PDB file of C-alpha atoms in Angstrom:
ATOM      1  CA  GLU A   1       0.000   0.000   0.000  1.00  0.00           C
ATOM      2  CA  ASN A   2       2.880   2.367   0.772  1.00  0.00           C
ATOM      3  CA  VAL A   3       4.475   1.882  -2.651  1.00  0.00           C
ATOM      4  CA  CYS A   4       1.081   2.319  -4.319  1.00  0.00           C
ATOM      5  CA  ALA A   5       0.559   5.630  -2.512  1.00  0.00           C
ATOM      6  CA  GLN A   6       4.043   6.831  -3.467  1.00  0.00           C
ATOM      7  CA  LEU A   7       3.468   5.989  -7.142  1.00  0.00           C
ATOM      8  CA  ILE A   8       0.189   7.912  -7.146  1.00  0.00           C
ATOM      9  CA  MET A   9       1.830  10.984  -5.592  1.00  0.00           C
ATOM     10  CA  ARG A  10       5.070  10.847  -7.599  1.00  0.00           C
ATOM     11  CA  TYR A  11       3.393  10.461 -10.998  1.00  0.00           C
ATOM     12  CA  GLU A  12       0.173  12.394 -10.209  1.00  0.00           C
ATOM     13  CA  LEU A  13      -2.079   9.458 -11.036  1.00  0.00           C
ATOM     14  CA  ASP A  14      -5.840   9.911 -10.903  1.00  0.00           C
ATOM     15  CA  TYR A  15      -6.642   8.320  -7.553  1.00  0.00           C
ATOM     16  CA  GLN A  16      -7.884  10.037  -4.388  1.00  0.00           C
ATOM     17  CA  THR A  17      -7.709   6.937  -2.173  1.00  0.00           C
ATOM     18  CA  LEU A  18      -6.447   3.385  -2.371  1.00  0.00           C
ATOM     19  CA  PRO A  19      -9.116   0.775  -3.110  1.00  0.00           C
ATOM     20  CA  PRO A  20      -9.850  -1.604  -0.201  1.00  0.00           C
ATOM     21  CA  GLN A  21      -8.269  -4.530  -2.077  1.00  0.00           C
ATOM     22  CA  ALA A  22      -5.017  -2.675  -2.897  1.00  0.00           C
ATOM     23  CA  GLY A  23      -2.945  -4.884  -0.585  1.00  0.00           C
ATOM     24  CA  ASP A  24      -4.693  -8.182  -1.255  1.00  0.00           C
ATOM     25  CA  ASP A  25      -2.507  -9.140  -4.214  1.00  0.00           C
ATOM     26  CA  SER A  26      -0.247  -7.578  -6.847  1.00  0.00           C
ATOM     27  CA  GLY A  27      -3.064  -6.521  -9.189  1.00  0.00           C
ATOM     28  CA  PHE A  28      -3.466  -2.875  -8.171  1.00  0.00           C
ATOM     29  CA  LEU A  29       0.297  -2.361  -7.827  1.00  0.00           C
ATOM     30  CA  SER A  30       0.845  -3.756 -11.338  1.00  0.00           C
ATOM     31  CA  GLN A  31      -1.860  -1.443 -12.681  1.00  0.00           C
ATOM     32  CA  LEU A  32      -0.216   1.586 -11.059  1.00  0.00           C
ATOM     33  CA  LEU A  33       3.217   0.606 -12.365  1.00  0.00           C
ATOM     34  CA  ALA A  34       1.862   0.506 -15.915  1.00  0.00           C
ATOM     35  CA  GLU A  35       0.177   3.898 -15.475  1.00  0.00           C
ATOM     36  CA  ALA A  36       3.299   5.382 -13.856  1.00  0.00           C
ATOM     37  CA  ALA A  37       5.443   4.110 -16.748  1.00  0.00           C
ATOM     38  CA  ASP A  38       3.066   5.724 -19.267  1.00  0.00           C
ATOM     39  CA  ARG A  39       3.137   9.024 -17.364  1.00  0.00           C
ATOM     40  CA  ALA A  40       6.927   8.894 -17.040  1.00  0.00           C
ATOM     41  CA  ARG A  41       7.242   8.176 -20.764  1.00  0.00           C
ATOM     42  CA  GLN A  42       5.150  11.255 -21.548  1.00  0.00           C
ATOM     43  CA  ARG A  43       7.442  13.332 -19.315  1.00  0.00           C
ATOM     44  CA  ASP A  44      10.587  11.742 -20.730  1.00  0.00           C
ATOM     45  CA  ASP A  45      11.232  10.623 -17.142  1.00  0.00           C
ATOM     46  CA  LEU A  46      11.929   6.907 -17.485  1.00  0.00           C
ATOM     47  CA  PRO A  47      12.924   4.652 -15.823  1.00  0.00           C
ATOM     48  CA  VAL A  48      10.540   4.192 -12.904  1.00  0.00           C
ATOM     49  CA  VAL A  49      12.623   2.746 -10.057  1.00  0.00           C
ATOM     50  CA  VAL A  50      11.197   1.277  -6.839  1.00  0.00           C
ATOM     51  CA  VAL A  51      13.665   0.445  -4.055  1.00  0.00           C
ATOM     52  CA  VAL A  52      12.743  -2.096  -1.358  1.00  0.00           C
ATOM     53  CA  ASP A  53      15.270  -2.551   1.442  1.00  0.00           C
ATOM     54  CA  ALA A  54      15.491  -5.750   3.538  1.00  0.00           C
ATOM     55  CA  LEU A  55      12.947  -7.831   1.647  1.00  0.00           C
ATOM     56  CA  ASP A  56      13.876 -10.798   3.834  1.00  0.00           C
ATOM     57  CA  GLU A  57      12.447  -8.955   6.864  1.00  0.00           C
ATOM     58  CA  ALA A  58       8.994  -8.520   5.302  1.00  0.00           C
ATOM     59  CA  GLU A  59       6.235 -10.701   6.712  1.00  0.00           C
ATOM     60  CA  ASP A  60       5.201 -13.715   4.655  1.00  0.00           C
ATOM     61  CA  THR A  61       2.521 -15.044   7.020  1.00  0.00           C
ATOM     62  CA  GLY A  62      -0.707 -15.743   5.164  1.00  0.00           C
ATOM     63  CA  LEU A  63       0.765 -15.447   1.675  1.00  0.00           C
ATOM     64  CA  ALA A  64      -0.254 -17.986  -0.919  1.00  0.00           C
ATOM     65  CA  PRO A  65       2.582 -20.460  -1.620  1.00  0.00           C
ATOM     66  CA  SER A  66       3.112 -18.990  -5.099  1.00  0.00           C
ATOM     67  CA  ALA A  67       3.047 -15.324  -4.017  1.00  0.00           C
ATOM     68  CA  ASN A  68       6.131 -13.140  -3.723  1.00  0.00           C
ATOM     69  CA  ARG A  69       6.795 -11.302  -0.494  1.00  0.00           C
ATOM     70  CA  LEU A  70       4.934  -7.982  -0.367  1.00  0.00           C
ATOM     71  CA  TYR A  71       2.969  -9.351  -3.353  1.00  0.00           C
ATOM     72  CA  LEU A  72       5.678  -8.033  -5.663  1.00  0.00           C
ATOM     73  CA  PRO A  73       4.627  -8.686  -9.277  1.00  0.00           C
ATOM     74  CA  ARG A  74       6.259 -11.423 -11.315  1.00  0.00           C
ATOM     75  CA  THR A  75       6.549  -9.219 -14.408  1.00  0.00           C
ATOM     76  CA  LEU A  76       7.091  -5.472 -14.785  1.00  0.00           C
ATOM     77  CA  PRO A  77       6.109  -3.011 -17.521  1.00  0.00           C
ATOM     78  CA  ALA A  78       8.842  -1.779 -19.865  1.00  0.00           C
ATOM     79  CA  GLY A  79      10.877   0.940 -18.213  1.00  0.00           C
ATOM     80  CA  VAL A  80      10.076  -0.179 -14.630  1.00  0.00           C
ATOM     81  CA  PHE A  81      12.707  -1.631 -12.313  1.00  0.00           C
ATOM     82  CA  PHE A  82      12.682  -2.870  -8.720  1.00  0.00           C
ATOM     83  CA  ILE A  83      15.907  -2.792  -6.715  1.00  0.00           C
ATOM     84  CA  LEU A  84      15.651  -5.166  -3.752  1.00  0.00           C
ATOM     85  CA  THR A  85      18.091  -5.907  -0.944  1.00  0.00           C
ATOM     86  CA  THR A  86      18.129  -9.048   1.155  1.00  0.00           C
ATOM     87  CA  ARG A  87      20.589 -11.052   3.157  1.00  0.00           C
ATOM     88  CA  GLU A  88      21.799 -13.964   1.097  1.00  0.00           C
ATOM     89  CA  GLU A  89      21.122 -16.655   3.687  1.00  0.00           C
ATOM     90  CA  ALA A  90      17.441 -15.733   3.873  1.00  0.00           C
ATOM     91  CA  ASP A  91      14.599 -17.302   1.898  1.00  0.00           C
ATOM     92  CA  TYR A  92      13.218 -14.087   0.469  1.00  0.00           C
ATOM     93  CA  ARG A  93      10.497 -15.681  -1.698  1.00  0.00           C
ATOM     94  CA  LEU A  94      10.927 -13.938  -5.011  1.00  0.00           C
ATOM     95  CA  ASP A  95       9.935 -15.567  -8.298  1.00  0.00           C
ATOM     96  CA  VAL A  96      10.255 -13.161 -11.225  1.00  0.00           C
ATOM     97  CA  ASP A  97      10.737 -13.384 -14.975  1.00  0.00           C
ATOM     98  CA  ASN A  98      13.748 -11.072 -15.299  1.00  0.00           C
ATOM     99  CA  GLU A  99      16.215 -10.981 -12.418  1.00  0.00           C
ATOM    100  CA  ALA A 100      19.840  -9.867 -12.109  1.00  0.00           C
ATOM    101  CA  GLU A 101      21.746 -10.520  -8.883  1.00  0.00           C
ATOM    102  CA  ILE A 102      24.442  -8.204  -7.548  1.00  0.00           C
ATOM    103  CA  TRP A 103      26.444  -9.593  -4.641  1.00  0.00           C
ATOM    104  CA  LEU A 104      27.671  -7.058  -2.072  1.00  0.00           C
ATOM    105  CA  ARG A 105      30.353  -8.457   0.240  1.00  0.00           C
ATOM    106  CA  ASP A 106      31.538  -6.683   3.360  1.00  0.00           C
ATOM    107  CA  ASP A 107      35.169  -7.151   2.351  1.00  0.00           C
ATOM    108  CA  ASP A 108      34.682  -6.222  -1.293  1.00  0.00           C
ATOM    109  CA  PRO A 109      37.091  -3.365  -2.191  1.00  0.00           C
ATOM    110  CA  ALA A 110      34.219  -1.381  -3.702  1.00  0.00           C
ATOM    111  CA  ASN A 111      32.193  -1.759  -0.506  1.00  0.00           C
ATOM    112  CA  GLU A 112      35.178  -0.724   1.620  1.00  0.00           C
ATOM    113  CA  LYS A 113      35.613   2.327  -0.610  1.00  0.00           C
ATOM    114  CA  ASP A 114      31.982   3.274   0.011  1.00  0.00           C
ATOM    115  CA  VAL A 115      32.457   2.769   3.764  1.00  0.00           C
ATOM    116  CA  ALA A 116      35.447   5.086   3.697  1.00  0.00           C
ATOM    117  CA  ARG A 117      33.484   7.704   1.794  1.00  0.00           C
ATOM    118  CA  CYS A 118      30.630   7.438   4.305  1.00  0.00           C
ATOM    119  CA  ILE A 119      33.106   8.163   7.115  1.00  0.00           C
ATOM    120  CA  GLU A 120      34.544  11.114   5.214  1.00  0.00           C
ATOM    121  CA  VAL A 121      31.094  12.611   4.645  1.00  0.00           C
ATOM    122  CA  PHE A 122      30.286  12.281   8.353  1.00  0.00           C
ATOM    123  CA  MET A 123      33.560  13.997   9.220  1.00  0.00           C
ATOM    124  CA  GLU A 124      32.742  16.839   6.838  1.00  0.00           C
ATOM    125  CA  THR A 125      29.231  17.218   8.242  1.00  0.00           C
ATOM    126  CA  HIS A 126      30.432  17.211  11.885  1.00  0.00           C
ATOM    127  CA  GLU A 127      33.737  18.927  11.220  1.00  0.00           C
ATOM    128  CA  GLN A 128      34.466  20.599  14.562  1.00  0.00           C
ATOM    129  CA  ALA A 129      33.436  17.727  16.835  1.00  0.00           C
ATOM    130  CA  MET A 130      35.215  15.104  14.739  1.00  0.00           C
ATOM    131  CA  ARG A 131      38.377  17.174  14.422  1.00  0.00           C
ATOM    132  CA  GLU A 132      38.598  17.381  18.229  1.00  0.00           C
ATOM    133  CA  ARG A 133      38.059  13.631  18.668  1.00  0.00           C
ATOM    134  CA  ILE A 134      40.581  12.692  15.977  1.00  0.00           C
ATOM    135  CA  GLN A 135      43.204  15.065  17.355  1.00  0.00           C
ATOM    136  CA  ALA A 136      42.714  13.581  20.821  1.00  0.00           C
ATOM    137  CA  TRP A 137      43.607  10.204  19.336  1.00  0.00           C
ATOM    138  CA  ASP A 138      46.676  11.817  17.746  1.00  0.00           C
ATOM    139  CA  LEU A 139      45.621  10.685  14.285  1.00  0.00           C
ATOM    140  CA  ALA A 140      45.627  12.297  10.882  1.00  0.00           C
ATOM    141  CA  PRO A 141      42.159  12.365   9.255  1.00  0.00           C
ATOM    142  CA  ASP A 142      43.098   9.807   6.594  1.00  0.00           C
ATOM    143  CA  ALA A 143      44.471   7.462   9.269  1.00  0.00           C
ATOM    144  CA  PHE A 144      41.183   7.774  11.178  1.00  0.00           C
ATOM    145  CA  VAL A 145      39.250   6.851   8.034  1.00  0.00           C
ATOM    146  CA  THR A 146      41.473   3.826   7.463  1.00  0.00           C
ATOM    147  CA  GLU A 147      41.135   2.617  11.054  1.00  0.00           C
ATOM    148  CA  MET A 148      37.355   3.120  11.162  1.00  0.00           C
ATOM    149  CA  THR A 149      36.969   1.277   7.868  1.00  0.00           C
ATOM    150  CA  ARG A 150      38.869  -1.657   9.373  1.00  0.00           C
ATOM    151  CA  LEU A 151      36.863  -1.615  12.605  1.00  0.00           C
ATOM    152  CA  SER A 152      33.541  -1.442  10.739  1.00  0.00           C
ATOM    153  CA  GLU A 153      34.249  -4.748   8.972  1.00  0.00           C
ATOM    154  CA  GLY A 154      32.409  -3.301   5.995  1.00  0.00           C
ATOM    155  CA  ASN A 155      29.128  -2.863   7.894  1.00  0.00           C
ATOM    156  CA  PHE A 156      27.337   0.460   7.473  1.00  0.00           C
ATOM    157  CA  MET A 157      25.125  -0.130  10.530  1.00  0.00           C
ATOM    158  CA  TYR A 158      28.310  -0.025  12.605  1.00  0.00           C
ATOM    159  CA  LEU A 159      28.960   3.483  11.297  1.00  0.00           C
ATOM    160  CA  VAL A 160      25.354   4.524  11.939  1.00  0.00           C
ATOM    161  CA  HIS A 161      25.866   3.761  15.644  1.00  0.00           C
ATOM    162  CA  VAL A 162      29.546   4.439  16.283  1.00  0.00           C
ATOM    163  CA  LEU A 163      30.224   7.679  14.396  1.00  0.00           C
ATOM    164  CA  PRO A 164      27.523   9.681  16.263  1.00  0.00           C
ATOM    165  CA  GLU A 165      28.818   8.227  19.538  1.00  0.00           C
ATOM    166  CA  ILE A 166      32.302   9.494  18.676  1.00  0.00           C
ATOM    167  CA  ALA A 167      31.024  12.933  17.656  1.00  0.00           C
ATOM    168  CA  ALA A 168      29.065  13.233  20.910  1.00  0.00           C
ATOM    169  CA  GLY A 169      32.114  12.224  22.970  1.00  0.00           C
ATOM    170  CA  ARG A 170      30.578   9.050  24.377  1.00  0.00           C
ATOM    171  CA  LEU A 171      33.255   7.040  22.574  1.00  0.00           C
ATOM    172  CA  SER A 172      36.469   8.985  23.061  1.00  0.00           C
ATOM    173  CA  ARG A 173      40.004   8.755  24.381  1.00  0.00           C
ATOM    174  CA  GLU A 174      38.622   9.286  27.886  1.00  0.00           C
ATOM    175  CA  THR A 175      36.109   6.435  27.647  1.00  0.00           C
ATOM    176  CA  VAL A 176      37.853   3.780  25.514  1.00  0.00           C
ATOM    177  CA  GLY A 177      41.525   4.816  25.470  1.00  0.00           C
ATOM    178  CA  GLY A 178      43.231   4.646  22.088  1.00  0.00           C
ATOM    179  CA  ILE A 179      41.232   4.222  18.930  1.00  0.00           C
ATOM    180  CA  SER A 180      41.967   0.491  19.071  1.00  0.00           C
ATOM    181  CA  GLY A 181      39.728   0.465  22.154  1.00  0.00           C
ATOM    182  CA  LEU A 182      36.671   1.106  20.002  1.00  0.00           C
ATOM    183  CA  PRO A 183      34.424  -1.933  19.540  1.00  0.00           C
ATOM    184  CA  ARG A 184      35.193  -3.982  16.447  1.00  0.00           C
ATOM    185  CA  GLY A 185      32.313  -4.832  14.163  1.00  0.00           C
ATOM    186  CA  LEU A 186      28.582  -4.391  14.709  1.00  0.00           C
ATOM    187  CA  THR A 187      28.319  -7.259  17.185  1.00  0.00           C
ATOM    188  CA  GLY A 188      31.232  -5.791  19.112  1.00  0.00           C
ATOM    189  CA  TYR A 189      29.389  -2.478  19.367  1.00  0.00           C
ATOM    190  CA  TYR A 190      26.216  -4.183  20.582  1.00  0.00           C
ATOM    191  CA  LYS A 191      28.212  -6.033  23.254  1.00  0.00           C
ATOM    192  CA  HIS A 192      29.951  -2.820  24.322  1.00  0.00           C
ATOM    193  CA  HIS A 193      26.703  -0.874  24.687  1.00  0.00           C
ATOM    194  CA  TRP A 194      24.873  -3.771  26.359  1.00  0.00           C
ATOM    195  CA  ARG A 195      27.672  -4.120  28.944  1.00  0.00           C
ATOM    196  CA  ASP A 196      27.830  -0.369  29.614  1.00  0.00           C
ATOM    197  CA  MET A 197      24.084  -0.116  30.227  1.00  0.00           C
ATOM    198  CA  LYS A 198      24.191  -3.169  32.482  1.00  0.00           C
ATOM    199  CA  ASP A 199      27.122  -1.857  34.524  1.00  0.00           C
ATOM    200  CA  ALA A 200      25.485   1.565  34.983  1.00  0.00           C
ATOM    201  CA  ASP A 201      22.587   0.109  37.042  1.00  0.00           C
ATOM    202  CA  PRO A 202      22.568  -3.714  37.229  1.00  0.00           C
ATOM    203  CA  GLY A 203      19.309  -3.922  39.174  1.00  0.00           C
ATOM    204  CA  ARG A 204      17.297  -1.697  36.855  1.00  0.00           C
ATOM    205  CA  PHE A 205      18.915  -3.281  33.808  1.00  0.00           C
ATOM    206  CA  SER A 206      17.803  -6.749  34.914  1.00  0.00           C
ATOM    207  CA  THR A 207      14.237  -5.881  35.924  1.00  0.00           C
ATOM    208  CA  VAL A 208      13.336  -3.087  33.504  1.00  0.00           C
ATOM    209  CA  GLN A 209      15.611  -2.600  30.502  1.00  0.00           C
ATOM    210  CA  ARG A 210      16.322  -6.208  29.608  1.00  0.00           C
ATOM    211  CA  PRO A 211      12.700  -7.444  29.573  1.00  0.00           C
ATOM    212  CA  VAL A 212      11.407  -4.488  27.540  1.00  0.00           C
ATOM    213  CA  LEU A 213      14.138  -4.870  24.921  1.00  0.00           C
ATOM    214  CA  CYS A 214      13.857  -8.640  24.726  1.00  0.00           C
ATOM    215  CA  PHE A 215      10.097  -8.514  24.209  1.00  0.00           C
ATOM    216  CA  LEU A 216      10.613  -5.891  21.499  1.00  0.00           C
ATOM    217  CA  ALA A 217      13.211  -8.150  19.887  1.00  0.00           C
ATOM    218  CA  ILE A 218      10.840 -11.108  19.509  1.00  0.00           C
ATOM    219  CA  SER A 219       7.914  -9.067  18.228  1.00  0.00           C
ATOM    220  CA  ARG A 220       7.528  -9.319  14.465  1.00  0.00           C
ATOM    221  CA  GLU A 221       5.060  -6.426  14.444  1.00  0.00           C
ATOM    222  CA  PRO A 222       5.390  -2.949  16.012  1.00  0.00           C
ATOM    223  CA  VAL A 223       3.950  -2.888  19.528  1.00  0.00           C
ATOM    224  CA  THR A 224       2.467  -0.243  21.804  1.00  0.00           C
ATOM    225  CA  ILE A 225       3.600   0.728  25.276  1.00  0.00           C
ATOM    226  CA  PRO A 226       0.416  -0.795  26.782  1.00  0.00           C
ATOM    227  CA  GLN A 227       1.280  -4.090  25.061  1.00  0.00           C
ATOM    228  CA  LEU A 228       4.794  -3.987  26.512  1.00  0.00           C
ATOM    229  CA  MET A 229       3.318  -3.188  29.931  1.00  0.00           C
ATOM    230  CA  GLU A 230       1.159  -6.317  29.707  1.00  0.00           C
ATOM    231  CA  TRP A 231       4.101  -8.515  28.750  1.00  0.00           C
ATOM    232  CA  THR A 232       6.605  -7.069  31.233  1.00  0.00           C
ATOM    233  CA  ARG A 233       4.219  -6.150  34.077  1.00  0.00           C
ATOM    234  CA  LEU A 234       5.976  -2.789  34.341  1.00  0.00           C
ATOM    235  CA  ASP A 235       4.339   0.601  34.724  1.00  0.00           C
ATOM    236  CA  PRO A 236       4.109   3.034  31.776  1.00  0.00           C
ATOM    237  CA  GLY A 237       6.892   5.308  33.055  1.00  0.00           C
ATOM    238  CA  GLU A 238       9.338   2.410  33.267  1.00  0.00           C
ATOM    239  CA  VAL A 239       8.536   1.169  29.756  1.00  0.00           C
ATOM    240  CA  LYS A 240       8.668   4.670  28.261  1.00  0.00           C
ATOM    241  CA  GLY A 241      11.996   5.264  29.998  1.00  0.00           C
ATOM    242  CA  VAL A 242      13.545   2.242  28.276  1.00  0.00           C
ATOM    243  CA  VAL A 243      12.152   3.338  24.913  1.00  0.00           C
ATOM    244  CA  ASP A 244      13.720   6.775  25.378  1.00  0.00           C
ATOM    245  CA  GLU A 245      17.085   5.424  26.582  1.00  0.00           C
ATOM    246  CA  TRP A 246      17.407   2.943  23.713  1.00  0.00           C
ATOM    247  CA  ARG A 247      15.973   5.230  21.030  1.00  0.00           C
ATOM    248  CA  GLU A 248      18.875   4.664  18.605  1.00  0.00           C
ATOM    249  CA  PHE A 249      18.007   0.954  18.465  1.00  0.00           C
ATOM    250  CA  LEU A 250      14.258   1.424  17.946  1.00  0.00           C
ATOM    251  CA  ASN A 251      11.857   2.698  15.324  1.00  0.00           C
ATOM    252  CA  GLU A 252       8.828   4.718  16.425  1.00  0.00           C
ATOM    253  CA  ASP A 253       5.743   5.163  14.269  1.00  0.00           C
ATOM    254  CA  SER A 254       4.288   8.272  15.882  1.00  0.00           C
ATOM    255  CA  GLY A 255       1.652   8.485  13.146  1.00  0.00           C
ATOM    256  CA  SER A 256      -0.045   5.494  14.700  1.00  0.00           C
ATOM    257  CA  GLN A 257      -2.263   6.140  17.710  1.00  0.00           C
ATOM    258  CA  PRO A 258      -1.041   5.107  20.150  1.00  0.00           C
ATOM    259  CA  PRO A 259       2.563   5.158  18.845  1.00  0.00           C
ATOM    260  CA  VAL A 260       4.112   1.775  18.086  1.00  0.00           C
ATOM    261  CA  TYR A 261       7.723   0.646  18.421  1.00  0.00           C
ATOM    262  CA  ARG A 262       9.946  -2.050  16.982  1.00  0.00           C
ATOM    263  CA  VAL A 263      13.643  -2.920  16.899  1.00  0.00           C
ATOM    264  CA  TYR A 264      15.373  -0.749  14.298  1.00  0.00           C
ATOM    265  CA  HIS A 265      17.467  -3.500  12.721  1.00  0.00           C
ATOM    266  CA  ARG A 266      17.120  -7.270  12.892  1.00  0.00           C
ATOM    267  CA  SER A 267      20.833  -7.624  13.642  1.00  0.00           C
ATOM    268  CA  PHE A 268      20.171  -6.203  17.133  1.00  0.00           C
ATOM    269  CA  ALA A 269      17.371  -8.711  17.700  1.00  0.00           C
ATOM    270  CA  GLU A 270      19.673 -11.505  16.570  1.00  0.00           C
ATOM    271  CA  PHE A 271      22.356 -10.271  18.960  1.00  0.00           C
ATOM    272  CA  LEU A 272      19.846 -10.354  21.833  1.00  0.00           C
ATOM    273  CA  ASP A 273      18.813 -13.880  20.900  1.00  0.00           C
ATOM    274  CA  VAL A 274      22.429 -15.033  21.264  1.00  0.00           C
ATOM    275  CA  GLN A 275      23.075 -12.905  24.344  1.00  0.00           C
ATOM    276  CA  GLU A 276      19.875 -13.558  26.291  1.00  0.00           C
ATOM    277  CA  ASN A 277      18.241 -16.634  24.738  1.00  0.00           C
ATOM    278  CA  LEU A 278      14.855 -15.254  23.747  1.00  0.00           C
ATOM    279  CA  ARG A 279      12.961 -18.550  23.953  1.00  0.00           C
ATOM    280  CA  TRP A 280      11.764 -17.716  27.460  1.00  0.00           C
ATOM    281  CA  TYR A 281      10.233 -14.456  26.229  1.00  0.00           C
ATOM    282  CA  HIS A 282       8.435 -16.279  23.424  1.00  0.00           C
ATOM    283  CA  SER A 283       6.973 -18.681  25.971  1.00  0.00           C
ATOM    284  CA  GLN A 284       5.847 -15.796  28.193  1.00  0.00           C
ATOM    285  CA  ILE A 285       3.846 -14.220  25.379  1.00  0.00           C
ATOM    286  CA  ALA A 286       2.200 -17.570  24.722  1.00  0.00           C
ATOM    287  CA  THR A 287       1.451 -17.979  28.433  1.00  0.00           C
ATOM    288  CA  ILE A 288      -0.064 -14.493  28.670  1.00  0.00           C
ATOM    289  CA  ALA A 289      -2.259 -15.204  25.650  1.00  0.00           C
ATOM    290  CA  LEU A 290      -3.393 -18.551  27.067  1.00  0.00           C
ATOM    291  CA  SER A 291      -4.095 -17.006  30.472  1.00  0.00           C
ATOM    292  CA  LYS A 292      -6.972 -15.081  28.896  1.00  0.00           C
ATOM    293  CA  ILE A 293      -8.750 -18.368  28.239  1.00  0.00           C
ATOM    294  CA  PRO A 294     -11.213 -19.103  31.086  1.00  0.00           C
ATOM    295  CA  GLY A 295      -9.972 -21.904  33.306  1.00  0.00           C
ATOM    296  CA  PHE A 296      -6.348 -21.808  32.134  1.00  0.00           C
ATOM    297  CA  MET A 297      -3.874 -21.756  35.041  1.00  0.00           C
ATOM    298  CA  PRO A 298      -0.418 -20.622  33.813  1.00  0.00           C
ATOM    299  CA  GLY A 299       2.697 -21.501  35.750  1.00  0.00           C
ATOM    300  CA  ASP A 300       5.284 -18.917  36.710  1.00  0.00           C
ATOM    301  CA  SER A 301       8.957 -18.849  35.844  1.00  0.00           C
ATOM    302  CA  THR A 302      11.801 -16.404  35.467  1.00  0.00           C
ATOM    303  CA  PRO A 303      14.412 -16.010  32.711  1.00  0.00           C
TER     304      PRO A 303
END
């Protein structure tokens, strides 16, 4: 439905609302793609390009066995292209007539070049703060770029988290020592942050932060604060406090009423599964659901 709405707005197609069946299959999307291609051809504005990131994270529950994820069409009109990303180990359910695969490896020289450029752009955008941090490490700017590229292991999500932490001074010579003290790789950053939050207040971490984050990690759909309160048995202030403290790891849809939250990137949920063993949290949700059945007597356990 989101892509349909964007096509209507981008190419000024003659629709005021989406039909009720717009998300039931690929029919309406295919119709809009054909109309968008015609409009783009009139404007000399081809190609029409639709980008879908992380296709492997899209829900496939309830899809017909032959349907593509997100009901993506099997064929596209002339001049229309979809660019999709997915992790290679995932079954991303895509059966199309004309497909070209491009493999992006973390250690590919072209990917490392892009990582380096990403670091350079961040340094240019946050020039004063980054100059102070780099000078404190007694590094030349190009040496900083080289070292950060190595530490990132080719992962852009690492840069999304670590570079702002450096600019803000939370990762600095005073907190980690030399630049080699920075966490290595995305999993290393998750471990570093998880340990720091735990050490800051072990009691609150165990009873408040950990359960909220672990329940968020196992939820495949965005959830509300009242839903998290039901699962964790915490009060609204405690749940909202965790959401605020871990904002960089979460997505908030404030357009929904009430607002809903989910883990920003599946890699963090996967880290929590290894770190905390999320099976217990899955069982708790099942127990809470069953407890609403009259006569069901759930047992009690702790993680």
